[in-house]
Amino acid sequence: MPTEPPLVVKLLLKAEAWQADLEAGRVKNRAALAARERTSTVRVTQVLRLLDLDPRIRWWLGAVPPGTLARYVAERQLRGIANVARALLTLARVPRGAPTPAV
C-alpha cells in the first residue's frame, strides 16, 4: 500500500512554503521563485492558487490519507474550485447598484 500523500496534498504544502518565502522576502517575486524551482511562472501561479481554496477544503486535504488515488483528489478540479471562490470574492466587492456589463 502506498504511503505517499496524493500529489495535490504535496502541492498544497509546497504552495504554503512558497507563499512564506514570498512574504519573508526570501524570493523577490513569482518569477524569481520559478527560476529557483526550475519551473514556469505559470506553474508557480497555478500552485499558489491552491491557497485560494476555502480553509475547510484545505483542512480536508490535510486529512486525506496517504495512498488515496489522484482521481479522487485532483489538482485540476481543485484549481477550478479556487477560481470560482476567487470570482465570488471579486463579485462581493462590487458595490450594490453598480452598472453591470451588457451581455
JSON list of C-alpha atoms in Angstrom, two decimals:
[
{"chain": "A", "resi": 1, "resn": "MET", "atom": "CA", "xyz": [0.00, 0.00, 0.00]},
{"chain": "A", "resi": 2, "resn": "PRO", "atom": "CA", "xyz": [1.42, 3.42, -0.96]},
{"chain": "A", "resi": 3, "resn": "THR", "atom": "CA", "xyz": [2.48, 5.64, 1.90]},
{"chain": "A", "resi": 4, "resn": "GLU", "atom": "CA", "xyz": [2.86, 8.82, -0.15]},
{"chain": "A", "resi": 5, "resn": "PRO", "atom": "CA", "xyz": [0.25, 11.53, 0.18]},
{"chain": "A", "resi": 6, "resn": "PRO", "atom": "CA", "xyz": [-1.55, 12.45, -3.05]},
{"chain": "A", "resi": 7, "resn": "LEU", "atom": "CA", "xyz": [0.30, 14.93, -5.27]},
{"chain": "A", "resi": 8, "resn": "VAL", "atom": "CA", "xyz": [-2.20, 17.70, -4.58]},
{"chain": "A", "resi": 9, "resn": "VAL", "atom": "CA", "xyz": [-1.50, 17.44, -0.84]},
{"chain": "A", "resi": 10, "resn": "LYS", "atom": "CA", "xyz": [2.22, 17.81, -1.53]},
{"chain": "A", "resi": 11, "resn": "LEU", "atom": "CA", "xyz": [1.48, 20.77, -3.82]},
{"chain": "A", "resi": 12, "resn": "LEU", "atom": "CA", "xyz": [-0.58, 22.49, -1.15]},
{"chain": "A", "resi": 13, "resn": "LEU", "atom": "CA", "xyz": [2.32, 22.15, 1.30]},
{"chain": "A", "resi": 14, "resn": "LYS", "atom": "CA", "xyz": [4.64, 23.50, -1.40]},
{"chain": "A", "resi": 15, "resn": "ALA", "atom": "CA", "xyz": [2.29, 26.44, -2.01]},
{"chain": "A", "resi": 16, "resn": "GLU", "atom": "CA", "xyz": [2.32, 27.28, 1.70]},
{"chain": "A", "resi": 17, "resn": "ALA", "atom": "CA", "xyz": [6.13, 27.18, 1.76]},
{"chain": "A", "resi": 18, "resn": "TRP", "atom": "CA", "xyz": [6.41, 29.28, -1.40]},
{"chain": "A", "resi": 19, "resn": "GLN", "atom": "CA", "xyz": [3.99, 31.88, -0.03]},
{"chain": "A", "resi": 20, "resn": "ALA", "atom": "CA", "xyz": [6.02, 32.05, 3.18]},
{"chain": "A", "resi": 21, "resn": "ASP", "atom": "CA", "xyz": [9.19, 32.58, 1.09]},
{"chain": "A", "resi": 22, "resn": "LEU", "atom": "CA", "xyz": [7.49, 35.41, -0.83]},
{"chain": "A", "resi": 23, "resn": "GLU", "atom": "CA", "xyz": [6.15, 37.09, 2.31]},
{"chain": "A", "resi": 24, "resn": "ALA", "atom": "CA", "xyz": [9.50, 36.80, 4.13]},
{"chain": "A", "resi": 25, "resn": "GLY", "atom": "CA", "xyz": [11.36, 38.25, 1.14]},
{"chain": "A", "resi": 26, "resn": "ARG", "atom": "CA", "xyz": [13.46, 35.13, 0.59]},
{"chain": "A", "resi": 27, "resn": "VAL", "atom": "CA", "xyz": [12.41, 35.41, -3.06]},
{"chain": "A", "resi": 28, "resn": "LYS", "atom": "CA", "xyz": [11.60, 38.69, -4.76]},
{"chain": "A", "resi": 29, "resn": "ASN", "atom": "CA", "xyz": [8.60, 37.60, -6.81]},
{"chain": "A", "resi": 30, "resn": "ARG", "atom": "CA", "xyz": [6.97, 34.68, -8.60]},
{"chain": "A", "resi": 31, "resn": "ALA", "atom": "CA", "xyz": [9.43, 34.88, -11.48]},
{"chain": "A", "resi": 32, "resn": "ALA", "atom": "CA", "xyz": [12.37, 34.51, -9.09]},
{"chain": "A", "resi": 33, "resn": "LEU", "atom": "CA", "xyz": [10.55, 31.66, -7.37]},
{"chain": "A", "resi": 34, "resn": "ALA", "atom": "CA", "xyz": [10.01, 29.95, -10.74]},
{"chain": "A", "resi": 35, "resn": "ALA", "atom": "CA", "xyz": [13.69, 30.31, -11.59]},
{"chain": "A", "resi": 36, "resn": "ARG", "atom": "CA", "xyz": [14.69, 28.85, -8.22]},
{"chain": "A", "resi": 37, "resn": "GLU", "atom": "CA", "xyz": [12.30, 25.92, -8.65]},
{"chain": "A", "resi": 38, "resn": "ARG", "atom": "CA", "xyz": [13.21, 25.44, -12.33]},
{"chain": "A", "resi": 39, "resn": "THR", "atom": "CA", "xyz": [9.63, 25.77, -13.48]},
{"chain": "A", "resi": 40, "resn": "SER", "atom": "CA", "xyz": [7.50, 28.39, -15.19]},
{"chain": "A", "resi": 41, "resn": "THR", "atom": "CA", "xyz": [5.82, 31.37, -13.57]},
{"chain": "A", "resi": 42, "resn": "VAL", "atom": "CA", "xyz": [2.53, 29.94, -14.84]},
{"chain": "A", "resi": 43, "resn": "ARG", "atom": "CA", "xyz": [3.12, 26.76, -12.84]},
{"chain": "A", "resi": 44, "resn": "VAL", "atom": "CA", "xyz": [4.10, 28.75, -9.75]},
{"chain": "A", "resi": 45, "resn": "THR", "atom": "CA", "xyz": [0.84, 30.71, -10.08]},
{"chain": "A", "resi": 46, "resn": "GLN", "atom": "CA", "xyz": [-1.18, 27.51, -10.50]},
{"chain": "A", "resi": 47, "resn": "VAL", "atom": "CA", "xyz": [0.29, 26.01, -7.35]},
{"chain": "A", "resi": 48, "resn": "LEU", "atom": "CA", "xyz": [-0.08, 29.22, -5.34]},
{"chain": "A", "resi": 49, "resn": "ARG", "atom": "CA", "xyz": [-3.74, 29.46, -6.35]},
{"chain": "A", "resi": 50, "resn": "LEU", "atom": "CA", "xyz": [-4.40, 26.35, -4.27]},
{"chain": "A", "resi": 51, "resn": "LEU", "atom": "CA", "xyz": [-4.09, 28.74, -1.34]},
{"chain": "A", "resi": 52, "resn": "ASP", "atom": "CA", "xyz": [-7.32, 30.40, -2.54]},
{"chain": "A", "resi": 53, "resn": "LEU", "atom": "CA", "xyz": [-9.26, 27.29, -1.55]},
{"chain": "A", "resi": 54, "resn": "ASP", "atom": "CA", "xyz": [-11.61, 27.63, 1.38]},
{"chain": "A", "resi": 55, "resn": "PRO", "atom": "CA", "xyz": [-9.79, 26.79, 4.63]},
{"chain": "A", "resi": 56, "resn": "ARG", "atom": "CA", "xyz": [-12.20, 23.89, 5.20]},
{"chain": "A", "resi": 57, "resn": "ILE", "atom": "CA", "xyz": [-11.17, 22.32, 1.89]},
{"chain": "A", "resi": 58, "resn": "ARG", "atom": "CA", "xyz": [-7.50, 22.86, 2.74]},
{"chain": "A", "resi": 59, "resn": "TRP", "atom": "CA", "xyz": [-8.09, 21.21, 6.13]},
{"chain": "A", "resi": 60, "resn": "TRP", "atom": "CA", "xyz": [-9.82, 18.28, 4.43]},
{"chain": "A", "resi": 61, "resn": "LEU", "atom": "CA", "xyz": [-6.88, 17.88, 2.03]},
{"chain": "A", "resi": 62, "resn": "GLY", "atom": "CA", "xyz": [-4.54, 17.69, 5.00]},
{"chain": "A", "resi": 63, "resn": "ALA", "atom": "CA", "xyz": [-6.64, 14.81, 6.33]},
{"chain": "A", "resi": 64, "resn": "VAL", "atom": "CA", "xyz": [-6.61, 12.79, 3.08]},
{"chain": "A", "resi": 65, "resn": "PRO", "atom": "CA", "xyz": [-4.89, 9.51, 3.90]},
{"chain": "A", "resi": 66, "resn": "PRO", "atom": "CA", "xyz": [-1.68, 8.52, 2.12]},
{"chain": "A", "resi": 67, "resn": "GLY", "atom": "CA", "xyz": [-2.30, 6.25, -0.83]},
{"chain": "A", "resi": 68, "resn": "THR", "atom": "CA", "xyz": [-5.54, 7.99, -1.87]},
{"chain": "A", "resi": 69, "resn": "LEU", "atom": "CA", "xyz": [-5.80, 7.78, -5.64]},
{"chain": "A", "resi": 70, "resn": "ALA", "atom": "CA", "xyz": [-5.22, 11.02, -7.53]},
{"chain": "A", "resi": 71, "resn": "ARG", "atom": "CA", "xyz": [-8.51, 10.65, -9.38]},
{"chain": "A", "resi": 72, "resn": "TYR", "atom": "CA", "xyz": [-10.30, 11.26, -6.06]},
{"chain": "A", "resi": 73, "resn": "VAL", "atom": "CA", "xyz": [-8.27, 14.37, -5.23]},
{"chain": "A", "resi": 74, "resn": "ALA", "atom": "CA", "xyz": [-7.23, 16.05, -8.47]},
{"chain": "A", "resi": 75, "resn": "GLU", "atom": "CA", "xyz": [-5.32, 19.32, -8.62]},
{"chain": "A", "resi": 76, "resn": "ARG", "atom": "CA", "xyz": [-7.09, 20.43, -11.77]},
{"chain": "A", "resi": 77, "resn": "GLN", "atom": "CA", "xyz": [-10.51, 20.09, -10.14]},
{"chain": "A", "resi": 78, "resn": "LEU", "atom": "CA", "xyz": [-9.33, 21.96, -7.05]},
{"chain": "A", "resi": 79, "resn": "ARG", "atom": "CA", "xyz": [-7.93, 24.78, -9.20]},
{"chain": "A", "resi": 80, "resn": "GLY", "atom": "CA", "xyz": [-11.41, 25.12, -10.72]},
{"chain": "A", "resi": 81, "resn": "ILE", "atom": "CA", "xyz": [-12.92, 25.42, -7.25]},
{"chain": "A", "resi": 82, "resn": "ALA", "atom": "CA", "xyz": [-10.33, 28.04, -6.30]},
{"chain": "A", "resi": 83, "resn": "ASN", "atom": "CA", "xyz": [-11.18, 30.01, -9.48]},
{"chain": "A", "resi": 84, "resn": "VAL", "atom": "CA", "xyz": [-14.87, 30.04, -8.54]},
{"chain": "A", "resi": 85, "resn": "ALA", "atom": "CA", "xyz": [-14.01, 31.15, -5.00]},
{"chain": "A", "resi": 86, "resn": "ARG", "atom": "CA", "xyz": [-11.84, 33.98, -6.35]},
{"chain": "A", "resi": 87, "resn": "ALA", "atom": "CA", "xyz": [-14.65, 35.09, -8.71]},
{"chain": "A", "resi": 88, "resn": "LEU", "atom": "CA", "xyz": [-17.16, 35.13, -5.84]},
{"chain": "A", "resi": 89, "resn": "LEU", "atom": "CA", "xyz": [-14.83, 37.26, -3.74]},
{"chain": "A", "resi": 90, "resn": "THR", "atom": "CA", "xyz": [-14.45, 39.67, -6.64]},
{"chain": "A", "resi": 91, "resn": "LEU", "atom": "CA", "xyz": [-18.22, 39.90, -7.06]},
{"chain": "A", "resi": 92, "resn": "ALA", "atom": "CA", "xyz": [-18.67, 40.51, -3.34]},
{"chain": "A", "resi": 93, "resn": "ARG", "atom": "CA", "xyz": [-16.54, 43.67, -3.71]},
{"chain": "A", "resi": 94, "resn": "VAL", "atom": "CA", "xyz": [-18.80, 45.17, -6.39]},
{"chain": "A", "resi": 95, "resn": "PRO", "atom": "CA", "xyz": [-20.96, 47.88, -4.81]},
{"chain": "A", "resi": 96, "resn": "ARG", "atom": "CA", "xyz": [-24.73, 47.41, -4.89]},
{"chain": "A", "resi": 97, "resn": "GLY", "atom": "CA", "xyz": [-26.31, 49.27, -7.79]},
{"chain": "A", "resi": 98, "resn": "ALA", "atom": "CA", "xyz": [-23.07, 49.33, -9.80]},
{"chain": "A", "resi": 99, "resn": "PRO", "atom": "CA", "xyz": [-23.66, 49.13, -13.55]},
{"chain": "A", "resi": 100, "resn": "THR", "atom": "CA", "xyz": [-23.29, 45.66, -14.96]},
{"chain": "A", "resi": 101, "resn": "PRO", "atom": "CA", "xyz": [-21.80, 44.89, -18.35]},
{"chain": "A", "resi": 102, "resn": "ALA", "atom": "CA", "xyz": [-24.19, 44.10, -21.18]},
{"chain": "A", "resi": 103, "resn": "VAL", "atom": "CA", "xyz": [-24.04, 40.50, -22.26]}
]
